[in-house]
Tab-separated table of C-alpha atoms and ligand atoms in Angstrom:
chain	number	residue	atom	x	y	z
A	1	MET	CA	-11.391	-37.244	9.323
A	2	ASP	CA	-13.338	-34.194	8.170
A	3	LEU	CA	-10.412	-32.465	6.472
A	4	THR	CA	-12.483	-29.465	5.441
A	5	HIS	CA	-13.445	-28.391	8.940
A	6	ALA	CA	-10.542	-29.724	11.002
A	7	SER	CA	-8.500	-27.162	12.899
A	8	MET	CA	-4.842	-26.565	12.096
A	9	VAL	CA	-3.876	-28.391	15.258
A	10	GLU	CA	-5.995	-31.422	14.283
A	11	ILE	CA	-4.590	-31.531	10.749
A	12	ALA	CA	-1.002	-31.314	11.988
A	13	GLN	CA	-1.610	-34.099	14.525
A	14	ALA	CA	-3.137	-36.326	11.843
A	15	VAL	CA	-0.227	-35.689	9.466
A	16	ARG	CA	2.401	-36.200	12.146
A	17	SER	CA	0.837	-39.505	13.208
A	18	LYS	CA	0.490	-40.591	9.550
A	19	LYS	CA	-3.316	-40.843	9.696
A	20	VAL	CA	-3.336	-38.762	6.559
A	21	SER	CA	-0.485	-37.632	4.328
A	22	ALA	CA	0.397	-33.977	3.839
A	23	LYS	CA	0.021	-34.579	0.113
A	24	GLU	CA	-3.565	-35.820	0.505
A	25	VAL	CA	-4.390	-32.745	2.583
A	26	ALA	CA	-2.866	-30.404	-0.012
A	27	ASN	CA	-4.765	-32.208	-2.748
A	28	HIS	CA	-8.053	-31.921	-0.843
A	29	TYR	CA	-7.635	-28.165	-0.405
A	30	LYS	CA	-6.411	-27.662	-3.970
A	31	HIS	CA	-9.714	-29.110	-5.195
A	32	ARG	CA	-11.670	-26.867	-2.867
A	33	ILE	CA	-9.862	-23.832	-4.244
A	34	GLU	CA	-10.526	-24.932	-7.827
A	35	LYS	CA	-14.199	-25.570	-7.089
A	36	LEU	CA	-15.089	-22.595	-4.920
A	37	ASP	CA	-12.766	-19.691	-5.543
A	38	LYS	CA	-14.370	-18.706	-8.841
A	39	GLN	CA	-17.193	-17.245	-6.752
A	40	LEU	CA	-14.995	-15.665	-4.092
A	41	ASN	CA	-11.871	-14.428	-5.907
A	42	SER	CA	-9.892	-14.811	-2.706
A	43	PHE	CA	-6.682	-16.045	-4.373
A	44	ILE	CA	-4.377	-13.923	-6.510
A	45	THR	CA	-1.883	-16.747	-7.045
A	46	VAL	CA	-2.363	-20.469	-6.470
A	47	ASN	CA	0.893	-22.277	-5.684
A	48	ASP	CA	1.155	-25.068	-8.267
A	49	GLN	CA	4.016	-26.571	-6.231
A	50	ALA	CA	1.880	-27.126	-3.110
A	51	GLU	CA	1.514	-30.896	-3.500
A	52	THR	CA	5.214	-31.325	-4.284
A	53	GLU	CA	6.108	-29.307	-1.189
A	54	ALA	CA	3.649	-31.354	0.872
A	55	ALA	CA	5.239	-34.570	-0.357
A	56	LYS	CA	8.565	-33.358	1.073
A	57	ILE	CA	6.940	-33.139	4.504
A	58	ASP	CA	5.733	-36.723	4.139
A	59	GLU	CA	9.281	-37.777	3.219
A	60	LYS	CA	10.609	-36.051	6.311
A	61	ILE	CA	8.124	-37.971	8.461
A	62	ALA	CA	9.053	-41.231	6.731
A	63	ARG	CA	12.717	-40.543	7.555
A	64	GLY	CA	11.766	-40.074	11.225
A	65	GLU	CA	12.578	-36.342	11.285
A	66	ASP	CA	10.422	-33.804	13.145
A	67	PRO	CA	8.189	-32.125	10.529
A	68	GLY	CA	7.221	-29.286	12.885
A	69	PRO	CA	4.101	-28.391	14.899
A	70	LEU	CA	2.186	-27.298	11.787
A	71	ALA	CA	3.164	-30.260	9.620
A	72	GLY	CA	1.159	-30.319	6.423
A	73	VAL	CA	-1.236	-27.509	7.359
A	74	PRO	CA	-2.498	-25.913	4.128
A	75	PHE	CA	-1.958	-22.207	4.507
A	76	GLY	CA	-2.895	-19.038	2.657
A	77	VAL	CA	-0.647	-15.986	2.786
A	78	LYS	CA	-1.908	-12.440	2.268
A	79	ASP	CA	-0.186	-11.109	-0.836
A	80	MET	CA	1.649	-8.477	1.239
A	81	PHE	CA	4.225	-11.026	2.422
A	82	CYS	CA	7.211	-11.842	0.240
A	83	THR	CA	7.316	-15.519	-0.682
A	84	ARG	CA	10.418	-16.945	-2.285
A	85	GLY	CA	9.748	-18.008	-5.862
A	86	LEU	CA	6.060	-17.094	-5.667
A	87	LYS	CA	4.704	-13.895	-7.205
A	88	THR	CA	3.993	-11.100	-4.697
A	89	THR	CA	1.755	-8.253	-5.854
A	90	ALA	CA	0.287	-6.325	-2.865
A	91	ALA	CA	-2.783	-6.412	-5.178
A	92	SER	CA	-1.200	-3.673	-7.270
A	93	ARG	CA	-0.315	-3.446	-10.945
A	94	ILE	CA	2.846	-1.630	-9.946
A	95	LEU	CA	4.381	-4.842	-8.568
A	96	GLY	CA	3.442	-6.806	-11.712
A	97	GLY	CA	5.900	-9.632	-12.340
A	98	PHE	CA	7.695	-9.318	-8.981
A	99	VAL	CA	8.921	-12.698	-7.732
A	100	PRO	CA	10.751	-12.224	-4.418
A	101	PRO	CA	14.089	-13.985	-3.952
A	102	TYR	CA	13.379	-14.452	-0.212
A	103	ASP	CA	10.634	-15.212	2.310
A	104	ALA	CA	9.251	-12.707	4.828
A	105	THR	CA	10.301	-13.754	8.345
A	106	VAL	CA	6.683	-14.692	9.189
A	107	VAL	CA	6.508	-16.984	6.155
A	108	ALA	CA	9.968	-18.455	6.820
A	109	ARG	CA	9.012	-19.270	10.421
A	110	LEU	CA	5.714	-20.852	9.405
A	111	LYS	CA	7.420	-22.932	6.709
A	112	GLN	CA	9.950	-24.029	9.305
A	113	ALA	CA	6.969	-25.145	11.416
A	114	GLY	CA	5.702	-27.277	8.519
A	115	ILE	CA	2.966	-25.327	6.676
A	116	VAL	CA	2.273	-25.851	2.988
A	117	VAL	CA	1.701	-22.554	1.182
A	118	MET	CA	-1.382	-23.035	-1.010
A	119	GLY	CA	-1.132	-19.564	-2.514
A	120	LYS	CA	-1.293	-15.805	-2.125
A	121	LEU	CA	-4.482	-14.151	-1.007
A	122	ASN	CA	-6.244	-11.085	-2.352
A	123	LEU	CA	-6.383	-7.760	-0.460
A	124	ASP	CA	-7.038	-4.083	-0.974
A	125	GLU	CA	-4.221	-2.549	-3.038
A	126	PHE	CA	-1.246	-2.044	-0.679
A	127	ALA	CA	-3.639	-2.930	2.182
A	128	MET	CA	-5.410	0.406	1.771
A	129	GLY	CA	-9.099	-0.167	2.255
A	130	SER	CA	-11.786	-1.745	4.385
A	131	SER	CA	-13.706	-3.780	1.813
A	132	ASN	CA	-11.251	-5.512	-0.524
A	133	GLU	CA	-12.689	-3.557	-3.427
A	134	THR	CA	-9.515	-1.610	-4.319
A	135	SER	CA	-7.532	-4.670	-5.480
A	136	ALA	CA	-6.150	-4.544	-9.028
A	137	PHE	CA	-7.217	-8.203	-9.186
A	138	GLY	CA	-10.899	-7.563	-8.538
A	139	ALA	CA	-13.108	-7.480	-5.463
A	140	VAL	CA	-13.401	-10.436	-3.080
A	141	LYS	CA	-16.838	-11.748	-2.109
A	142	ASN	CA	-18.023	-12.655	1.362
A	143	PRO	CA	-18.721	-16.425	1.572
A	144	TRP	CA	-21.705	-15.778	3.881
A	145	ASN	CA	-23.386	-13.609	1.256
A	146	LEU	CA	-21.836	-13.112	-2.149
A	147	ASP	CA	-23.422	-9.658	-2.490
A	148	CYS	CA	-21.430	-8.421	0.497
A	149	VAL	CA	-17.794	-7.431	0.987
A	150	PRO	CA	-15.531	-9.651	3.121
A	151	GLY	CA	-14.045	-6.584	4.814
A	152	GLY	CA	-10.527	-5.350	4.263
A	153	SER	CA	-7.800	-5.069	3.696
A	154	SER	CA	-7.178	-8.783	4.407
A	155	GLY	CA	-10.455	-9.718	2.684
A	156	GLY	CA	-8.961	-12.605	0.705
A	157	SER	CA	-7.526	-14.149	3.871
A	158	ALA	CA	-10.845	-13.844	5.717
A	159	ALA	CA	-12.942	-15.185	2.824
A	160	ALA	CA	-10.584	-18.099	2.052
A	161	GLN	CA	-10.440	-19.058	5.716
A	162	ALA	CA	-14.198	-18.778	6.298
A	163	ALA	CA	-14.912	-20.875	3.182
A	164	ARG	CA	-12.178	-23.282	4.269
A	165	LEU	CA	-10.127	-23.071	1.095
A	166	VAL	CA	-7.167	-23.237	3.501
A	167	ALA	CA	-6.836	-24.293	7.143
A	168	GLY	CA	-4.979	-21.169	8.268
A	169	THR	CA	-3.963	-17.745	6.999
A	170	VAL	CA	-1.907	-14.746	7.971
A	171	GLY	CA	-2.838	-11.136	7.381
A	172	THR	CA	-1.547	-7.685	8.222
A	173	ASP	CA	-3.234	-4.999	10.290
A	174	THR	CA	-2.328	-1.316	10.045
A	175	GLY	CA	-5.677	0.094	11.129
A	176	GLY	CA	-7.950	-2.937	11.460
A	177	SER	CA	-7.177	-5.075	8.433
A	178	ILE	CA	-7.046	-8.346	10.356
A	179	ARG	CA	-9.826	-7.707	12.872
A	180	GLN	CA	-12.514	-6.141	10.678
A	181	PRO	CA	-12.475	-8.799	7.902
A	182	ALA	CA	-12.262	-11.505	10.603
A	183	SER	CA	-15.439	-10.040	12.097
A	184	PHE	CA	-17.179	-9.756	8.702
A	185	CYS	CA	-16.374	-13.379	7.792
A	186	GLY	CA	-16.796	-15.072	11.188
A	187	ILE	CA	-13.216	-16.138	11.898
A	188	VAL	CA	-10.623	-15.418	14.607
A	189	GLY	CA	-8.133	-12.640	13.779
A	190	VAL	CA	-5.284	-11.388	15.973
A	191	LYS	CA	-3.262	-8.191	15.654
A	192	PRO	CA	-0.283	-8.557	17.998
A	193	THR	CA	1.438	-5.832	20.018
A	194	TYR	CA	3.562	-3.611	17.754
A	195	GLY	CA	7.045	-5.141	17.969
A	196	ARG	CA	5.881	-8.692	18.690
A	197	VAL	CA	6.086	-9.918	15.079
A	198	SER	CA	8.753	-9.138	12.490
A	199	ARG	CA	7.814	-6.918	9.559
A	200	TYR	CA	10.797	-8.078	7.523
A	201	GLY	CA	9.683	-8.988	4.015
A	202	ILE	CA	6.205	-7.511	4.368
A	203	VAL	CA	5.370	-4.831	1.805
A	204	ALA	CA	5.415	-1.623	3.852
A	205	TYR	CA	2.263	0.486	4.125
A	206	ALA	CA	2.632	2.560	7.327
A	207	SER	CA	5.684	1.211	9.127
A	208	SER	CA	4.893	2.515	12.625
A	209	LEU	CA	1.471	0.825	12.561
A	210	ASP	CA	1.860	-2.364	10.470
A	211	GLN	CA	1.741	-5.722	12.278
A	212	ALA	CA	1.150	-9.245	10.981
A	213	GLY	CA	-1.008	-11.841	12.673
A	214	PRO	CA	-3.079	-15.024	12.326
A	215	MET	CA	-6.534	-15.221	10.726
A	216	VAL	CA	-7.769	-18.718	11.528
A	217	SER	CA	-10.779	-20.759	12.647
A	218	THR	CA	-10.127	-21.301	16.366
A	219	VAL	CA	-8.540	-19.426	19.259
A	220	GLN	CA	-6.200	-22.389	19.838
A	221	ASP	CA	-4.949	-22.164	16.237
A	222	ALA	CA	-4.495	-18.401	16.668
A	223	ALA	CA	-2.471	-18.882	19.852
A	224	LEU	CA	-0.226	-21.477	18.246
A	225	THR	CA	0.339	-19.484	15.058
A	226	LEU	CA	1.084	-16.328	17.027
A	227	GLU	CA	3.590	-18.150	19.177
A	228	LEU	CA	5.389	-19.467	16.099
A	229	ILE	CA	5.655	-16.145	14.257
A	230	SER	CA	6.501	-13.954	17.273
A	231	GLY	CA	9.858	-12.916	18.636
A	232	ARG	CA	12.976	-10.914	18.000
A	233	ASP	CA	14.237	-10.779	14.427
A	234	GLU	CA	17.658	-9.342	13.675
A	235	ARG	CA	16.263	-8.078	10.380
A	236	ASP	CA	13.597	-5.864	11.961
A	237	SER	CA	14.992	-3.515	14.578
A	238	THR	CA	11.491	-2.714	15.861
A	239	THR	CA	10.938	-6.290	17.094
A	240	ALA	CA	11.111	-6.603	20.855
A	241	GLU	CA	13.674	-8.642	22.775
A	242	LYS	CA	10.838	-9.993	24.936
A	243	LYS	CA	10.523	-13.708	25.500
A	244	VAL	CA	7.572	-15.214	23.635
A	245	PRO	CA	5.123	-16.935	25.994
A	246	ALA	CA	3.771	-20.393	25.150
A	247	PHE	CA	0.411	-18.874	24.179
A	248	SER	CA	-1.173	-22.148	23.058
A	249	LYS	CA	0.001	-24.219	26.027
A	250	ASP	CA	-1.051	-21.583	28.546
A	251	LEU	CA	-4.449	-20.984	26.957
A	252	SER	CA	-7.177	-21.046	29.597
A	253	THR	CA	-10.904	-20.366	29.578
A	254	ASN	CA	-10.855	-19.300	33.199
A	255	VAL	CA	-11.789	-15.619	33.409
A	256	LYS	CA	-12.807	-15.633	37.066
A	257	GLY	CA	-11.805	-12.388	38.731
A	258	MET	CA	-10.608	-10.794	35.495
A	259	LYS	CA	-11.549	-7.185	34.939
A	260	ILE	CA	-13.179	-6.579	31.577
A	261	GLY	CA	-13.217	-2.932	30.554
A	262	VAL	CA	-16.143	-1.524	28.624
A	263	LEU	CA	-15.005	1.586	26.790
A	264	LYS	CA	-17.646	4.255	27.226
A	265	GLU	CA	-16.834	6.013	23.959
A	266	TYR	CA	-17.226	2.823	21.900
A	267	MET	CA	-20.694	2.025	23.210
A	268	ALA	CA	-22.003	5.562	22.837
A	269	GLY	CA	-24.455	4.954	20.015
A	270	GLY	CA	-24.466	4.662	16.250
A	271	LEU	CA	-24.116	0.904	16.514
A	272	HIS	CA	-26.142	-1.463	14.366
A	273	PRO	CA	-28.630	-3.134	16.781
A	274	ASP	CA	-27.328	-6.640	16.062
A	275	VAL	CA	-23.753	-5.513	16.782
A	276	GLU	CA	-24.854	-3.918	20.034
A	277	LYS	CA	-26.740	-7.078	21.038
A	278	THR	CA	-23.682	-9.212	20.277
A	279	VAL	CA	-21.385	-7.120	22.473
A	280	GLN	CA	-23.993	-7.064	25.279
A	281	LYS	CA	-24.299	-10.830	25.103
A	282	ALA	CA	-20.522	-11.216	25.348
A	283	MET	CA	-20.548	-8.963	28.426
A	284	GLU	CA	-23.282	-11.015	30.095
A	285	ASN	CA	-21.463	-14.252	29.353
A	286	LEU	CA	-18.178	-13.011	30.768
A	287	LYS	CA	-19.958	-11.776	33.860
A	288	SER	CA	-21.659	-15.097	34.411
A	289	MET	CA	-18.256	-16.807	34.095
A	290	GLY	CA	-16.979	-14.735	37.016
A	291	ALA	CA	-15.377	-11.738	35.306
A	292	GLU	CA	-16.029	-8.249	36.567
A	293	LEU	CA	-17.188	-5.542	34.153
A	294	VAL	CA	-15.761	-2.060	34.676
A	295	GLU	CA	-16.507	1.092	32.738
A	296	VAL	CA	-13.407	2.765	31.311
A	297	SER	CA	-12.877	5.828	29.168
A	298	ALA	CA	-10.425	7.093	26.529
A	299	PRO	CA	-12.004	10.347	25.293
A	300	LEU	CA	-9.339	11.039	22.661
A	301	THR	CA	-10.430	7.996	20.661
A	302	GLU	CA	-12.979	10.428	19.213
A	303	HIS	CA	-10.112	11.822	17.099
A	304	ALA	CA	-8.555	8.485	16.227
A	305	VAL	CA	-9.801	8.231	12.635
A	306	PRO	CA	-8.376	11.596	11.434
A	307	ILE	CA	-5.144	11.003	13.397
A	308	TYR	CA	-4.789	7.570	11.851
A	309	TYR	CA	-5.419	8.817	8.313
A	310	LEU	CA	-2.870	11.628	8.736
A	311	ILE	CA	-0.153	9.294	10.008
A	312	ALA	CA	-0.905	6.298	7.783
A	313	THR	CA	-1.030	8.342	4.578
A	314	SER	CA	2.139	10.276	5.488
A	315	GLU	CA	4.083	7.081	6.030
A	316	ALA	CA	2.547	5.518	2.923
A	317	SER	CA	3.569	8.439	0.715
A	318	SER	CA	7.134	7.969	1.870
A	319	ASN	CA	7.135	4.140	1.661
A	320	LEU	CA	5.588	4.098	-1.786
A	321	ALA	CA	8.138	6.548	-3.220
A	322	ARG	CA	10.358	3.535	-3.963
A	323	TYR	CA	8.058	2.396	-6.781
A	324	ASP	CA	9.596	4.662	-9.383
A	325	GLY	CA	9.738	2.271	-12.323
A	326	VAL	CA	13.532	2.221	-12.136
A	327	ARG	CA	14.517	0.272	-9.061
A	328	PHE	CA	11.072	-1.157	-8.378
A	329	GLY	CA	7.800	-1.485	-10.083
A	330	HIS	CA	5.964	-1.235	-13.335
A	331	ARG	CA	7.745	0.799	-16.004
A	332	ALA	CA	5.674	2.654	-18.590
A	333	ASP	CA	6.475	1.694	-22.156
A	334	PHE	CA	8.177	4.635	-23.857
A	335	GLY	CA	9.841	2.749	-26.675
A	336	ASN	CA	12.989	4.815	-26.952
A	337	LEU	CA	13.781	5.526	-23.275
A	338	SER	CA	16.527	8.027	-23.998
A	339	ALA	CA	13.996	10.499	-25.408
A	340	VAL	CA	11.981	10.729	-22.176
A	341	GLU	CA	12.041	13.441	-19.509
A	342	LEU	CA	12.563	11.975	-16.035
A	343	ASP	CA	9.419	13.586	-14.592
A	344	GLN	CA	7.363	12.193	-17.395
A	345	PHE	CA	8.918	8.775	-16.844
A	346	TYR	CA	8.025	8.737	-13.145
A	347	SER	CA	4.554	10.133	-13.493
A	348	ARG	CA	3.502	7.863	-16.332
A	349	SER	CA	4.958	4.727	-14.647
A	350	ARG	CA	3.372	5.560	-11.299
A	351	GLY	CA	0.170	6.814	-12.909
A	352	GLU	CA	-0.290	3.501	-14.709
A	353	GLY	CA	0.827	1.346	-11.798
A	354	PHE	CA	-1.167	2.681	-8.851
A	355	GLY	CA	-4.946	2.541	-8.427
A	356	ASP	CA	-7.132	5.511	-7.445
A	357	GLU	CA	-7.239	4.878	-3.679
A	358	VAL	CA	-3.466	4.515	-3.472
A	359	LYS	CA	-3.016	7.744	-5.441
A	360	ARG	CA	-5.424	9.516	-3.118
A	361	ARG	CA	-3.411	8.387	-0.100
A	362	ILE	CA	-0.075	9.379	-1.640
A	363	MET	CA	-1.461	12.857	-2.324
A	364	LEU	CA	-2.922	13.208	1.184
A	365	GLY	CA	0.300	12.019	2.788
A	366	THR	CA	2.573	14.166	0.646
A	367	TYR	CA	0.453	17.178	1.566
A	368	CYS	CA	0.681	16.394	5.319
A	369	LEU	CA	4.463	16.081	5.107
A	370	SER	CA	5.104	19.142	2.948
A	371	SER	CA	6.901	22.086	4.503
A	372	GLY	CA	4.409	24.562	5.882
A	373	TYR	CA	1.870	21.835	6.691
A	374	TYR	CA	4.142	19.357	8.476
A	375	ASP	CA	3.787	20.994	11.892
A	376	ALA	CA	0.084	21.612	11.579
A	377	TYR	CA	-0.774	18.090	10.437
A	378	TYR	CA	1.892	15.433	10.800
A	379	SER	CA	3.552	16.667	14.011
A	380	LYS	CA	0.219	17.449	15.616
A	381	ALA	CA	-1.089	13.996	14.701
A	382	CYS	CA	1.972	12.374	16.290
A	383	GLN	CA	1.405	14.355	19.489
A	384	VAL	CA	-2.234	13.320	19.732
A	385	ARG	CA	-1.215	9.741	18.983
A	386	ARG	CA	1.039	9.830	22.045
A	387	LEU	CA	-1.842	11.105	24.184
A	388	ILE	CA	-4.117	8.319	22.913
A	389	ARG	CA	-1.453	5.814	23.926
A	390	ASP	CA	-1.232	7.413	27.392
A	391	GLN	CA	-5.001	7.210	27.814
A	392	PHE	CA	-4.910	3.499	27.001
A	393	ASP	CA	-2.080	2.994	29.484
A	394	ASP	CA	-4.449	4.411	32.109
A	395	VAL	CA	-7.309	2.229	30.879
A	396	PHE	CA	-5.180	-0.888	31.386
A	397	LYS	CA	-4.416	0.129	34.946
A	398	LYS	CA	-8.143	-0.303	35.618
A	399	CYS	CA	-8.843	-3.482	33.646
A	400	ASP	CA	-7.167	-6.510	32.041
A	401	VAL	CA	-8.886	-6.600	28.678
A	402	VAL	CA	-11.243	-4.194	26.889
A	403	LEU	CA	-14.329	-5.621	25.176
A	404	SER	CA	-15.827	-3.621	22.305
A	405	PRO	CA	-17.372	-3.847	18.849
A	406	VAL	CA	-15.008	-4.366	15.906
A	407	SER	CA	-17.099	-2.358	13.514
A	408	THR	CA	-20.357	-0.413	13.704
A	409	HIS	CA	-22.002	-2.775	11.196
A	410	PRO	CA	-21.868	-6.322	9.888
A	411	ALA	CA	-20.542	-6.693	6.303
A	412	PHE	CA	-21.983	-4.132	3.887
A	413	LYS	CA	-22.921	-4.595	0.241
A	414	THR	CA	-20.275	-4.511	-2.482
A	415	GLY	CA	-20.310	-1.072	-4.130
A	416	GLU	CA	-22.179	0.570	-1.255
A	417	ARG	CA	-19.294	2.692	0.112
A	418	ILE	CA	-16.515	2.545	-2.452
A	419	SER	CA	-17.369	5.879	-4.054
A	420	ASP	CA	-17.386	7.695	-0.696
A	421	PRO	CA	-13.879	7.526	0.834
A	422	LEU	CA	-14.959	9.266	4.040
A	423	ALA	CA	-17.715	6.718	4.712
A	424	MET	CA	-15.153	3.984	4.082
A	425	TYR	CA	-12.583	5.565	6.434
A	426	LEU	CA	-15.177	5.968	9.202
A	427	ASN	CA	-15.639	2.243	9.100
A	428	ASP	CA	-12.325	1.966	10.999
A	429	ILE	CA	-13.522	3.921	14.035
A	430	TYR	CA	-13.164	1.061	16.559
A	431	THR	CA	-9.976	-0.497	15.237
A	432	VAL	CA	-7.432	2.259	14.523
A	433	SER	CA	-6.771	3.338	18.140
A	434	THR	CA	-5.305	-0.088	18.882
A	435	ASN	CA	-2.701	0.467	16.155
A	436	LEU	CA	-2.020	4.064	17.141
A	437	ALA	CA	-1.347	2.890	20.715
A	438	GLY	CA	0.620	-0.190	19.565
A	439	LEU	CA	-1.668	-2.535	21.516
A	440	PRO	CA	-2.688	-6.110	20.759
A	441	GLY	CA	-6.276	-6.620	19.604
A	442	MET	CA	-8.387	-9.394	18.168
A	443	SER	CA	-11.798	-10.336	16.835
A	444	VAL	CA	-13.722	-13.434	17.972
A	445	PRO	CA	-16.945	-14.574	16.271
A	446	PHE	CA	-19.859	-14.119	18.656
A	447	GLY	CA	-23.001	-13.281	16.703
A	448	LEU	CA	-24.970	-13.409	13.489
A	449	SER	CA	-27.121	-10.589	12.195
A	450	LYS	CA	-30.742	-11.101	11.171
A	451	GLU	CA	-29.427	-11.475	7.614
A	452	ARG	CA	-27.065	-14.230	8.817
A	453	LEU	CA	-23.912	-12.151	8.532
A	454	PRO	CA	-21.184	-12.793	11.111
A	455	ILE	CA	-20.422	-10.340	13.907
A	456	GLY	CA	-17.224	-10.487	15.930
A	457	VAL	CA	-16.411	-8.836	19.239
A	458	GLN	CA	-13.119	-7.070	19.732
A	459	LEU	CA	-10.766	-7.695	22.644
A	460	THR	CA	-7.839	-5.368	23.324
A	461	ALA	CA	-5.133	-5.791	25.965
A	462	GLY	CA	-2.147	-3.902	27.316
A	463	HIS	CA	1.240	-4.080	25.574
A	464	TYR	CA	2.521	-7.665	25.355
A	465	GLU	CA	-0.543	-8.989	27.219
A	466	GLU	CA	-1.727	-11.191	24.346
A	467	GLN	CA	-2.180	-14.165	26.690
A	468	LYS	CA	-4.907	-12.411	28.701
A	469	MET	CA	-6.687	-11.425	25.507
A	470	LEU	CA	-6.446	-14.944	24.066
A	471	ASN	CA	-7.789	-16.425	27.303
A	472	VAL	CA	-10.855	-14.176	27.260
A	473	ALA	CA	-11.287	-15.098	23.588
A	474	ALA	CA	-11.099	-18.806	24.449
A	475	ALA	CA	-13.724	-18.310	27.169
A	476	LEU	CA	-16.038	-16.542	24.720
A	477	GLU	CA	-15.424	-19.107	22.005
A	478	ALA	CA	-16.444	-21.895	24.393
A	479	VAL	CA	-19.898	-20.347	24.904
A	480	SER	CA	-20.252	-18.646	21.526
A	481	PRO	CA	-23.843	-18.703	20.283
A	482	VAL	CA	-22.561	-19.070	16.711
A	483	LYS	CA	-20.318	-22.068	17.245
A	484	GLY	CA	-20.654	-24.457	14.321
A	485	GLU	CA	-22.435	-21.929	12.084
A	486	LYS	CA	-21.077	-22.032	8.552
A	487	PRO	CA	-21.213	-19.772	5.513
A	488	HIS	CA	-23.496	-21.023	2.737
A	489	VAL	CA	-20.616	-21.369	0.266
A	490	ILE	CA	-19.364	-24.466	2.097
B	501	LIG	N1	-8.926	0.395	6.532
B	501	LIG	C1	-7.692	0.942	6.989
B	501	LIG	C2	-6.986	1.656	5.864
B	501	LIG	O1	-7.509	1.657	4.826
B	501	LIG	C3	-6.832	-0.125	7.577
B	501	LIG	C4	-6.066	-0.894	6.602
B	501	LIG	C5	-5.099	-1.847	7.210
B	501	LIG	O2	-5.168	-2.145	8.397
B	501	LIG	N2	-4.140	-2.261	6.401
B	501	LIG	O3	-5.955	2.206	6.003
């Protein structure tokens, strides 16, 4: 069996039927990480207990117990999720030395299903970024071209998955952090409907936007992972009571009669020609498979980037206030603590602990929330957010799924945008509306640029309509012109 390229489903089947042991699989991937991650820097922490944990799955199988649908699948976890006994950093110095005493619900559910956690994956600090260059643990490289970024903030997850240092990963998406790196690295990434997946135990960035989801190699693996992590959690009151469909069992490539919306505003120009060609090709394919293309419009998406950055930074400034060096986080070394003024204590601890981008966001957010500016910025942004959501509700009365680009460009060069925050923020133009409206969205690999960089297409559906979106993704995957293409690192 080709362990390196097997899907999660194939690995689990092989482990469950004893064709290969979970320990052998963990060992295989451990060697890949050791050999290849020096170039990529996708791991912050490698779990040195992975093989021991895998052996326990083999013992379970030997005893005749059910090891779960993901038995022995080597998994990478974005370092935003708390993992019991395994360091969790959010790629920030401020969380240095933090070892959580519990697992995030997503991690607990996946462990219950049989995964083996191979380690914690790199990201932009506190998931703030679009290139994985703001990590306190160094930038991540794109396995398709080491001079390029893997996207962000879940850049480590995307790079590790594309280079097959793991067989599956999970990321978080506040404004595009699953979909954009999935597109840049040629993997499948799903951001579920807000409320579908528990946020318990995930380091909070912007709580009304954050959602976790799979970043994997196939649509089938995405459907299965999503199904396992979804559903009501008593520990997160924003999770929905809704029943979780059997996404993987009900997956179908039949798109006959489906209405695919093409959002006018997203195809209006400014697209890299190879991105435009990729989306056009996806349209043609869907049409030839019997879907109907309809033009739809959501004019307020023009304002989505500023609205997103007002809301996300406001929530971040509030969420990150907990890292004060007392209850949480890095504490500056003052020697004799009793001789320190409290203000000085906070500002030095936070000043040392946070990186520049995080500080910029805290300042922006604090400004938006301050009295005198609250109504003009934060309240106004929330009102426009509501209108964007309403416009999407109308869009989904006219179509089942919207097809669009994920990003204007394929992966850009490391260093190219990091000194220009506005250029970096504009990168999120096609992804943030989905979060503002609370909708599910995903990226499916469908093209390669002239420079052989991956290009994904984005699918968005109505609230809790993940199945429709996954089905269109499965249909595209089946005819994808880039099927079987691999990054040069593997
Ligand atoms: N790039 C966006 C930001 O920097 C999105 C990040 C994310 O989804 N976590 O905020």
